[in-house]
Short mmCIF file of C-alpha atoms and ligand atoms in Angstrom, two decimals:
data_model
loop_
_atom_site.label_atom_id
_atom_site.label_comp_id
_atom_site.label_asym_id
_atom_site.label_seq_id
_atom_site.Cartn_x
_atom_site.Cartn_y
_atom_site.Cartn_z
CA MET A 250 -0.08 -0.41 -0.12
CA VAL A 251 1.15 3.21 -0.34
CA ASP A 252 2.27 4.99 2.43
CA GLN A 253 0.19 8.16 2.73
CA LYS A 254 2.10 10.28 5.17
CA LYS A 255 4.61 10.72 2.52
CA GLU A 256 2.54 11.63 0.03
CA PRO A 257 2.01 15.31 -0.62
CA LEU A 258 -1.27 16.75 0.42
CA LEU A 259 -3.22 17.98 -2.87
CA LEU A 260 -3.77 21.83 -1.84
CA THR A 261 -5.17 22.41 -5.84
CA PRO A 262 -8.55 22.48 -7.12
CA GLY A 263 -9.07 18.38 -7.68
CA PRO A 264 -8.35 15.61 -7.78
CA LEU A 265 -8.12 16.33 -4.66
CA THR A 266 -6.65 14.52 -1.07
CA THR A 267 -9.12 12.41 0.01
CA SER A 268 -9.97 10.19 2.69
CA SER A 269 -8.12 6.79 3.49
CA LEU A 270 -11.81 5.06 3.57
CA VAL A 271 -12.46 6.77 0.02
CA LYS A 272 -9.16 4.94 -1.65
CA GLU A 273 -10.36 1.36 0.33
CA ALA A 274 -13.89 1.49 -1.23
CA THR A 275 -11.73 1.04 -4.54
CA LEU A 276 -10.63 -2.68 -3.31
CA LYS A 277 -13.93 -4.17 -4.43
CA ASP A 278 -15.01 -5.12 -8.11
CA TRP A 279 -18.67 -4.57 -9.03
CA GLY A 280 -20.20 -6.26 -11.70
CA SER A 281 -21.71 -3.05 -13.14
CA ARG A 282 -25.57 -5.18 -14.28
CA ASP A 283 -25.89 -6.63 -10.28
CA GLN A 284 -28.60 -5.12 -8.16
CA ASP A 285 -26.03 -4.13 -5.96
CA PHE A 286 -24.47 -1.62 -8.42
CA ILE A 287 -28.11 -0.29 -9.45
CA GLU A 288 -28.37 0.37 -5.77
CA LEU A 289 -25.36 1.92 -6.01
CA THR A 290 -25.96 4.39 -8.33
CA ALA A 291 -29.19 5.05 -7.64
CA ARG A 292 -28.49 5.64 -4.01
CA ILE A 293 -25.94 8.13 -4.46
CA CYS A 294 -27.91 9.90 -7.61
CA ARG A 295 -30.35 10.50 -4.92
CA ARG A 296 -27.68 12.00 -2.10
CA ILE A 297 -26.81 14.10 -5.11
CA GLU A 298 -30.15 15.80 -5.95
CA ASP A 299 -30.38 15.77 -2.18
CA ILE A 300 -26.97 18.47 -2.17
CA ALA A 301 -28.72 20.10 -4.95
CA GLY A 302 -31.69 21.10 -3.52
CA VAL A 303 -34.25 18.97 -5.17
CA ASP A 304 -37.50 18.87 -3.85
CA PRO A 305 -38.32 16.23 -1.92
CA ASP A 306 -41.03 13.99 -3.94
CA ARG A 307 -37.96 14.49 -7.39
CA THR A 308 -41.08 16.53 -9.09
CA HIS A 309 -39.11 18.98 -10.65
CA HIS A 310 -35.55 17.98 -11.20
CA VAL A 311 -33.13 14.83 -11.61
CA CYS A 312 -30.20 13.72 -11.48
CA VAL A 313 -28.15 12.16 -14.49
CA PRO A 314 -24.83 10.90 -13.93
CA VAL A 315 -22.29 10.95 -16.82
CA GLN A 316 -18.69 9.07 -17.26
CA GLY A 317 -15.52 11.27 -17.45
CA SER A 318 -14.39 14.38 -16.19
CA GLY A 319 -16.11 17.85 -15.17
CA THR A 320 -15.64 18.99 -18.96
CA PHE A 321 -17.75 15.38 -20.56
CA ALA A 322 -20.65 16.39 -17.68
CA VAL A 323 -20.51 20.13 -18.70
CA GLU A 324 -20.59 19.25 -22.73
CA ALA A 325 -23.31 16.49 -22.05
CA ALA A 326 -25.70 19.46 -20.71
CA LEU A 327 -25.45 21.71 -22.96
CA ASP A 328 -25.58 19.49 -26.27
CA THR A 329 -28.69 17.93 -24.35
CA VAL A 330 -30.65 21.16 -23.23
CA LEU A 331 -29.93 23.54 -25.86
CA SER A 332 -31.67 22.63 -28.97
CA ARG A 333 -30.35 22.70 -32.23
CA SER A 334 -31.87 26.67 -32.83
CA ALA A 335 -30.65 27.67 -29.28
CA THR A 336 -28.67 30.80 -28.39
CA VAL A 337 -26.47 30.86 -25.13
CA LEU A 338 -25.47 33.65 -23.21
CA VAL A 339 -22.15 32.60 -21.86
CA LEU A 340 -21.01 34.61 -18.74
CA ILE A 341 -17.33 34.70 -18.55
CA ASN A 342 -14.24 36.02 -15.99
CA GLY A 343 -11.86 32.90 -16.49
CA ALA A 344 -10.78 29.75 -17.93
CA TYR A 345 -13.89 27.61 -17.40
CA GLY A 346 -16.23 30.05 -18.84
CA HIS A 347 -14.56 30.56 -21.92
CA ARG A 348 -14.81 26.23 -22.18
CA ILE A 349 -18.09 26.53 -22.08
CA ALA A 350 -17.84 28.98 -25.02
CA ARG A 351 -15.51 26.96 -27.05
CA ILE A 352 -17.75 23.62 -26.24
CA CYS A 353 -20.42 25.66 -27.48
CA GLY A 354 -18.43 26.21 -30.56
CA TYR A 355 -17.70 22.09 -31.00
CA ILE A 356 -21.10 21.13 -31.07
CA GLY A 357 -22.78 24.05 -33.19
CA ARG A 358 -24.88 25.94 -31.02
CA SER A 359 -25.01 29.74 -31.29
CA PHE A 360 -23.53 31.57 -29.06
CA VAL A 361 -23.06 35.16 -27.51
CA THR A 362 -20.55 36.25 -24.71
CA LEU A 363 -20.07 38.21 -22.02
CA GLU A 364 -16.32 38.74 -20.63
CA THR A 365 -15.95 40.29 -17.36
CA ALA A 366 -12.39 40.86 -15.86
CA GLU A 367 -10.77 37.98 -14.25
CA ASP A 368 -11.62 39.67 -10.88
CA GLN A 369 -15.14 41.10 -11.22
CA VAL A 370 -18.83 39.33 -10.97
CA PRO A 371 -21.31 40.85 -14.11
CA THR A 372 -23.27 42.57 -12.78
CA ILE A 373 -27.41 42.01 -13.56
CA GLU A 374 -27.73 45.60 -15.68
CA GLN A 375 -24.43 44.06 -18.01
CA ILE A 376 -26.79 40.71 -18.55
CA GLU A 377 -29.55 42.44 -19.25
CA LYS A 378 -28.36 44.77 -21.62
CA LYS A 379 -26.43 42.33 -23.07
CA LEU A 380 -30.28 40.21 -23.57
CA SER A 381 -32.06 43.10 -24.86
CA ALA A 382 -29.06 43.99 -27.53
CA GLU A 383 -29.64 39.83 -28.32
CA PRO A 384 -33.18 39.00 -28.15
CA ALA A 385 -32.20 35.09 -30.18
CA ILE A 386 -30.34 34.28 -26.53
CA THR A 387 -32.86 31.33 -25.28
CA HIS A 388 -30.43 30.57 -22.75
CA LEU A 389 -27.80 31.61 -20.18
CA ALA A 390 -24.87 29.85 -18.73
CA THR A 391 -22.64 30.47 -15.64
CA VAL A 392 -20.44 29.20 -13.55
CA HIS A 393 -20.63 29.38 -10.07
CA CYS A 394 -17.24 30.08 -8.42
CA GLU A 395 -14.49 30.39 -11.28
CA THR A 396 -11.54 28.28 -10.32
CA THR A 397 -9.21 29.96 -12.66
CA SER A 398 -9.32 32.52 -9.72
CA GLY A 399 -11.70 31.52 -6.88
CA ILE A 400 -14.21 34.14 -7.68
CA LEU A 401 -17.31 33.54 -6.44
CA ASN A 402 -20.33 34.48 -9.10
CA PRO A 403 -23.58 35.81 -8.17
CA ILE A 404 -25.71 32.61 -8.66
CA GLU A 405 -29.00 33.76 -7.45
CA GLU A 406 -29.18 37.65 -8.49
CA ILE A 407 -28.09 35.41 -12.39
CA ALA A 408 -30.24 32.82 -11.95
CA SER A 409 -33.22 35.48 -10.46
CA LEU A 410 -33.06 37.20 -13.64
CA ALA A 411 -32.58 34.75 -16.20
CA HIS A 412 -35.65 33.30 -14.25
CA GLN A 413 -38.21 36.60 -15.05
CA LYS A 414 -36.51 36.49 -18.75
CA GLY A 415 -37.89 33.45 -19.91
CA ILE A 416 -34.10 31.96 -20.10
CA GLY A 417 -32.93 28.90 -19.57
CA LEU A 418 -30.22 28.38 -16.78
CA ILE A 419 -27.17 26.47 -17.26
CA ILE A 420 -24.75 26.71 -14.04
CA ASP A 421 -21.44 25.21 -14.17
CA ALA A 422 -20.95 25.20 -10.16
CA MET A 423 -18.38 21.74 -10.74
CA SER A 424 -16.22 23.49 -8.15
CA SER A 425 -19.04 23.85 -5.64
CA LEU A 426 -21.59 22.18 -5.25
CA GLY A 427 -20.89 20.30 -1.44
CA ALA A 428 -19.60 22.55 -0.15
CA LEU A 429 -21.32 26.05 -0.88
CA PRO A 430 -25.76 26.17 -0.42
CA LEU A 431 -27.35 25.67 -4.38
CA ASP A 432 -30.83 25.02 -5.31
CA VAL A 433 -31.75 23.94 -8.07
CA THR A 434 -35.34 24.39 -6.82
CA GLU A 435 -34.86 28.29 -6.02
CA LEU A 436 -32.71 28.57 -8.80
CA ASN A 437 -34.85 27.47 -11.37
CA CYS A 438 -32.13 25.69 -13.37
CA ALA A 439 -32.84 23.54 -16.05
CA ALA A 440 -29.08 21.90 -15.71
CA LEU A 441 -26.60 22.36 -12.63
CA VAL A 442 -23.19 20.45 -13.17
CA ALA A 443 -20.91 18.74 -11.17
CA SER A 444 -18.10 16.28 -10.88
CA SER A 445 -17.49 13.40 -7.99
CA ASN A 446 -13.25 15.13 -7.41
CA LYS A 447 -13.94 18.21 -5.95
CA CYS A 448 -15.93 19.49 -3.30
CA LEU A 449 -18.00 15.94 -2.72
CA GLN A 450 -14.10 14.94 -1.78
CA GLY A 451 -14.40 11.78 -4.47
CA LEU A 452 -12.10 10.53 -6.61
CA PRO A 453 -12.03 11.85 -10.41
CA GLY A 454 -14.05 9.94 -13.12
CA VAL A 455 -17.72 10.60 -13.01
CA GLY A 456 -19.75 13.67 -12.89
CA PHE A 457 -23.54 14.85 -12.27
CA ALA A 458 -25.39 17.16 -14.22
CA VAL A 459 -28.86 17.33 -12.19
CA MET A 460 -31.79 18.02 -14.84
CA GLU A 461 -34.68 19.45 -14.82
CA LYS A 462 -37.05 16.97 -15.94
CA THR A 463 -39.65 19.07 -18.43
CA VAL A 464 -36.28 20.03 -19.54
CA LEU A 465 -35.20 17.18 -20.36
CA ALA A 466 -38.20 15.14 -21.40
CA GLY A 467 -38.23 17.38 -24.14
CA SER A 468 -34.87 16.96 -25.69
CA GLU A 469 -34.65 14.34 -27.47
CA GLY A 470 -32.51 14.56 -30.44
CA ASN A 471 -31.03 17.13 -29.03
CA ALA A 472 -27.65 16.20 -28.47
CA THR A 473 -25.26 15.64 -31.40
CA SER A 474 -23.25 12.79 -29.11
CA LEU A 475 -24.26 9.78 -28.25
CA SER A 476 -21.54 9.33 -25.42
CA LEU A 477 -22.85 12.63 -24.28
CA ASP A 478 -26.82 12.31 -25.00
CA LEU A 479 -27.77 12.90 -21.10
CA PHE A 480 -31.62 12.58 -22.70
CA ASP A 481 -30.95 8.55 -23.78
CA GLN A 482 -28.59 8.24 -20.36
CA TRP A 483 -31.55 9.21 -18.41
CA ARG A 484 -33.76 6.80 -20.62
CA ASN A 485 -32.09 4.39 -20.26
CA PHE A 486 -32.03 4.61 -16.14
CA GLU A 487 -35.44 5.42 -15.89
CA LYS A 488 -36.07 1.80 -17.67
CA THR A 489 -33.17 -0.36 -16.25
CA GLY A 490 -31.42 1.50 -14.03
CA GLN A 491 -28.05 0.59 -15.22
CA TRP A 492 -25.41 2.50 -17.02
CA ARG A 493 -25.76 2.90 -21.18
CA PHE A 494 -22.03 1.73 -21.17
CA THR A 495 -19.05 0.57 -18.56
CA PRO A 496 -19.60 2.51 -16.11
CA PRO A 497 -16.78 3.76 -13.44
CA THR A 498 -17.19 1.37 -10.91
CA HIS A 499 -14.78 2.22 -8.66
CA VAL A 500 -15.45 5.38 -8.73
CA LEU A 501 -18.72 5.35 -7.98
CA ALA A 502 -18.13 2.61 -5.11
CA ALA A 503 -15.61 5.23 -3.67
CA LEU A 504 -17.73 8.21 -4.50
CA ASP A 505 -20.57 5.86 -2.30
CA GLN A 506 -18.35 6.24 0.53
CA ALA A 507 -17.56 9.92 -0.30
CA LEU A 508 -21.50 10.83 -0.08
CA VAL A 509 -21.24 9.22 3.75
CA GLU A 510 -18.52 10.94 4.75
CA LEU A 511 -20.59 14.17 3.89
CA ASP A 512 -23.25 13.84 5.64
CA GLU A 513 -21.44 12.57 8.89
CA GLU A 514 -19.46 16.55 9.04
CA GLY A 515 -23.13 17.74 8.55
CA GLY A 516 -23.53 18.16 4.81
CA VAL A 517 -23.14 21.65 3.06
CA ALA A 518 -23.43 23.57 5.81
CA GLY A 519 -20.75 21.28 7.62
CA ARG A 520 -18.26 21.13 4.74
CA GLY A 521 -18.87 25.07 3.97
CA THR A 522 -17.65 25.54 7.34
CA ARG A 523 -14.78 23.74 7.61
CA TYR A 524 -13.77 25.22 3.91
CA GLN A 525 -14.04 28.56 5.08
CA ASP A 526 -11.80 28.13 8.51
CA ASN A 527 -9.36 26.25 5.90
CA CYS A 528 -9.69 29.70 3.67
CA GLN A 529 -9.37 31.80 6.36
CA THR A 530 -6.04 30.51 8.41
CA LEU A 531 -4.35 29.97 4.61
CA VAL A 532 -5.27 34.01 3.93
CA ASP A 533 -4.30 34.95 7.37
CA GLY A 534 -0.67 32.50 7.07
CA MET A 535 0.23 34.07 3.88
CA ARG A 536 -1.00 37.73 4.64
CA GLY A 537 1.19 37.28 7.60
CA LEU A 538 4.22 35.92 5.38
CA GLY A 539 3.78 39.16 3.15
CA PHE A 540 1.73 37.12 0.21
CA GLU A 541 -1.25 39.56 -1.34
CA THR A 542 -4.19 37.63 -2.53
CA TYR A 543 -5.65 38.17 -6.50
CA LEU A 544 -9.28 39.07 -5.06
CA PRO A 545 -10.28 41.04 -2.31
CA ASP A 546 -12.06 39.28 0.65
CA ASP A 547 -15.84 39.78 -0.56
CA LEU A 548 -15.45 38.06 -4.00
CA GLN A 549 -13.46 34.91 -2.83
CA ALA A 550 -14.91 32.14 -2.52
CA PRO A 551 -13.44 29.29 0.11
CA ILE A 552 -12.33 27.53 -2.12
CA ILE A 553 -9.12 28.20 -4.03
CA VAL A 554 -6.87 31.59 -3.30
CA THR A 555 -5.20 32.69 -6.01
CA PHE A 556 -2.28 34.30 -4.86
CA HIS A 557 0.48 36.95 -6.28
CA PRO A 558 3.83 36.01 -6.57
CA PRO A 559 6.52 37.77 -4.99
CA LYS A 560 8.36 40.47 -6.69
CA ASP A 561 12.00 39.18 -6.16
CA LEU A 562 13.29 37.74 -9.48
CA LYS A 563 15.08 35.73 -7.95
CA PHE A 564 11.21 33.49 -7.15
CA GLY A 565 10.25 31.25 -9.73
CA PHE A 566 7.58 28.86 -9.64
CA GLU A 567 9.24 25.68 -10.57
CA ASP A 568 11.60 25.75 -7.69
CA PHE A 569 8.92 27.13 -5.01
CA TYR A 570 6.83 24.50 -6.44
CA ASN A 571 9.79 21.94 -6.63
CA ARG A 572 10.37 22.54 -2.60
CA LEU A 573 7.08 22.95 -0.91
CA ARG A 574 6.39 19.42 -2.70
CA ASP A 575 9.40 18.20 -1.22
CA LYS A 576 7.75 19.54 2.34
CA GLY A 577 4.24 17.77 1.54
CA PHE A 578 2.71 19.94 -0.42
CA ALA A 579 1.60 20.27 -3.96
CA ILE A 580 -0.07 23.51 -5.06
CA TYR A 581 -0.92 24.71 -8.20
CA PRO A 582 0.09 27.34 -11.11
CA GLY A 583 -2.08 30.31 -11.45
CA LYS A 584 -4.12 29.84 -14.74
CA LEU A 585 -4.85 33.73 -15.01
CA THR A 586 -4.59 35.48 -18.53
CA GLN A 587 -3.40 38.82 -16.85
CA ALA A 588 -1.40 38.50 -14.30
CA ASP A 589 1.08 36.50 -12.77
CA SER A 590 0.05 34.14 -10.20
CA PHE A 591 0.03 30.85 -8.06
CA ARG A 592 -2.72 28.70 -6.48
CA MET A 593 -3.59 26.80 -3.52
CA GLY A 594 -6.75 24.81 -3.14
CA CYS A 595 -8.62 24.79 0.53
CA ILE A 596 -10.81 21.86 -0.71
CA GLY A 597 -10.65 18.40 0.13
CA ASP A 598 -9.77 15.97 3.12
CA LEU A 599 -7.84 18.82 5.04
CA SER A 600 -8.22 20.59 8.59
CA ALA A 601 -7.23 24.09 9.38
CA LYS A 602 -4.22 22.96 10.89
CA ASP A 603 -3.00 21.34 7.51
CA MET A 604 -3.54 24.67 6.13
CA LYS A 605 -1.18 25.80 8.86
CA ASN A 606 1.75 23.74 8.37
CA ALA A 607 1.66 24.58 4.80
CA VAL A 608 1.48 27.98 5.34
CA THR A 609 4.99 27.42 7.44
CA ALA A 610 6.46 25.04 4.78
CA VAL A 611 5.76 27.94 2.42
CA GLY A 612 7.92 30.57 5.11
CA ALA A 613 10.25 27.86 4.90
CA VAL A 614 10.79 27.62 1.67
CA ILE A 615 10.85 31.47 1.01
CA GLY A 616 13.53 31.17 3.56
CA GLU A 617 15.62 28.57 1.36
CA MET A 618 14.57 30.78 -1.78
CA GLY A 619 16.09 34.49 -0.19
CA ILE A 620 12.94 35.37 -1.21
CA GLU A 621 11.80 38.92 0.17
CA VAL A 622 8.23 38.68 0.23
C1 PLP B 899 -12.88 21.95 -12.41
C2 PLP B 899 -13.73 22.41 -12.64
C3 PLP B 899 -14.25 22.02 -14.42
C4 PLP B 899 -13.97 20.50 -14.78
O1 PLP B 899 -13.12 20.11 -15.21
P1 PLP B 899 -12.07 18.86 -15.39
O2 PLP B 899 -10.80 18.55 -15.56
O3 PLP B 899 -12.97 18.10 -16.58
O4 PLP B 899 -12.30 17.58 -14.47
C5 PLP B 899 -15.08 22.81 -14.73
N1 PLP B 899 -15.52 24.13 -14.18
C6 PLP B 899 -15.11 24.88 -12.99
C7 PLP B 899 -15.07 25.55 -13.05
C8 PLP B 899 -13.53 23.70 -12.61
O5 PLP B 899 -13.31 24.31 -11.71
#
C-alpha cells in the first residue's frame, strides 16, 4: 500500500486529497449489471439530488450521471439542454467560462459572450443590456465558483434574472457543489453540473447534471453526441437502472463512501464551514508572510485562493513548487491570463491545521530561496 504520510497533500482544485476510507472503497470489484451496483448508482443520484436542493418528491429535477471528467458533464449538459436552434449567453470571467463558449463552438450552438475581468463579477445591468441587445438568446450559461481565480459569481441574482426573462439556465457548479449552498428548485435551473472529485471529495471519473425534468423530457434529438446524450442516458436509467456504457464502478463505490462522509460532516453546511476555516487560515497565514491575494475578500469563494507571486526576481514557480512538494504540499500554478499568479486550494480532506502547516512550509521555502516577499 501507498504510505499516505509520504504523499504530499494536494492543495489543488481537484483531483484532491481524499480520505483513506474513500480510497479503500475501491478495493472491491463490482459487476455493473448487479442489483447491488444498480442500487449504489441510484443511492448516489438521490444523494446528489438532495445536496443540490431537489424537492423531496423529486417532481422537478433529476440527477443524470455521466462517465468522464467534469468537462464531459458540462458538454453533455449543454449538448442535451440546448436545441440546435438555441442561442446561449455565456458569462465569462475565467478559463471555465471560456471553456463553455468553446464547447458551444464544438457542438455547433449559437452563443454570445459577456466577458468581465478575471477579478470582477458581471452585474445584473450588464447581463440585462446583453439580453436586450440580443433578443435571440434562449439560454444563459455561467460558472458558479470560477476556479481560475476562486471568484464567486452572484448565482442567485443571475438565476432570478434568467427566470424573470424566461431564459433557461445552465450552471457549472463543479467547484462548489457540496460546499456552498445551491438549490436547483429556487434557482429554477435547467441544468446544474458537478463532478465527483471536487467538493464531494470523491475520486475523479464521473460527473453529474441535475436537470429539470420537463427540459430533459423535451430534449430528445438535441444532442450531437451519443455518449454525451443525457436524454438517452436518463431514459436508460429510467428503464433499467443501468448505465448505457461501462460505468466507472470503483469511482462510484468511492463516491458512495465520500457522500457518507459528507453527511457525517454535517452536509453542505458542515463542509462549507471547514473550507471557510481552511481558507481563512491560509489567507491569514500567507498575508502574515507578506503575500497578497489576487481577489478582494468579498469576492473570494472558500475553494481556492490565487496569490500574487513575490516580486523578487529570484522567485521562480518551478523551484517554489518543487521545494514545497518536498515538504509535503502540492500547489497549483496560476491560470490567469492577465497576471502572474499561483494558487492554493482549500478543499479536500484537509483541516485548518494542514493549512497552517502549509503556510509554515511556504515560509521555510521562501527562506531557503532567499526571497523577499
Ligand atoms: C474543475 C472544473 C471543471 C471541470 O474540469 P475537468 O478537468 O474536466 O474535471 C469545470 N468547471 C469548473 C468551474 C471547474 O472547477
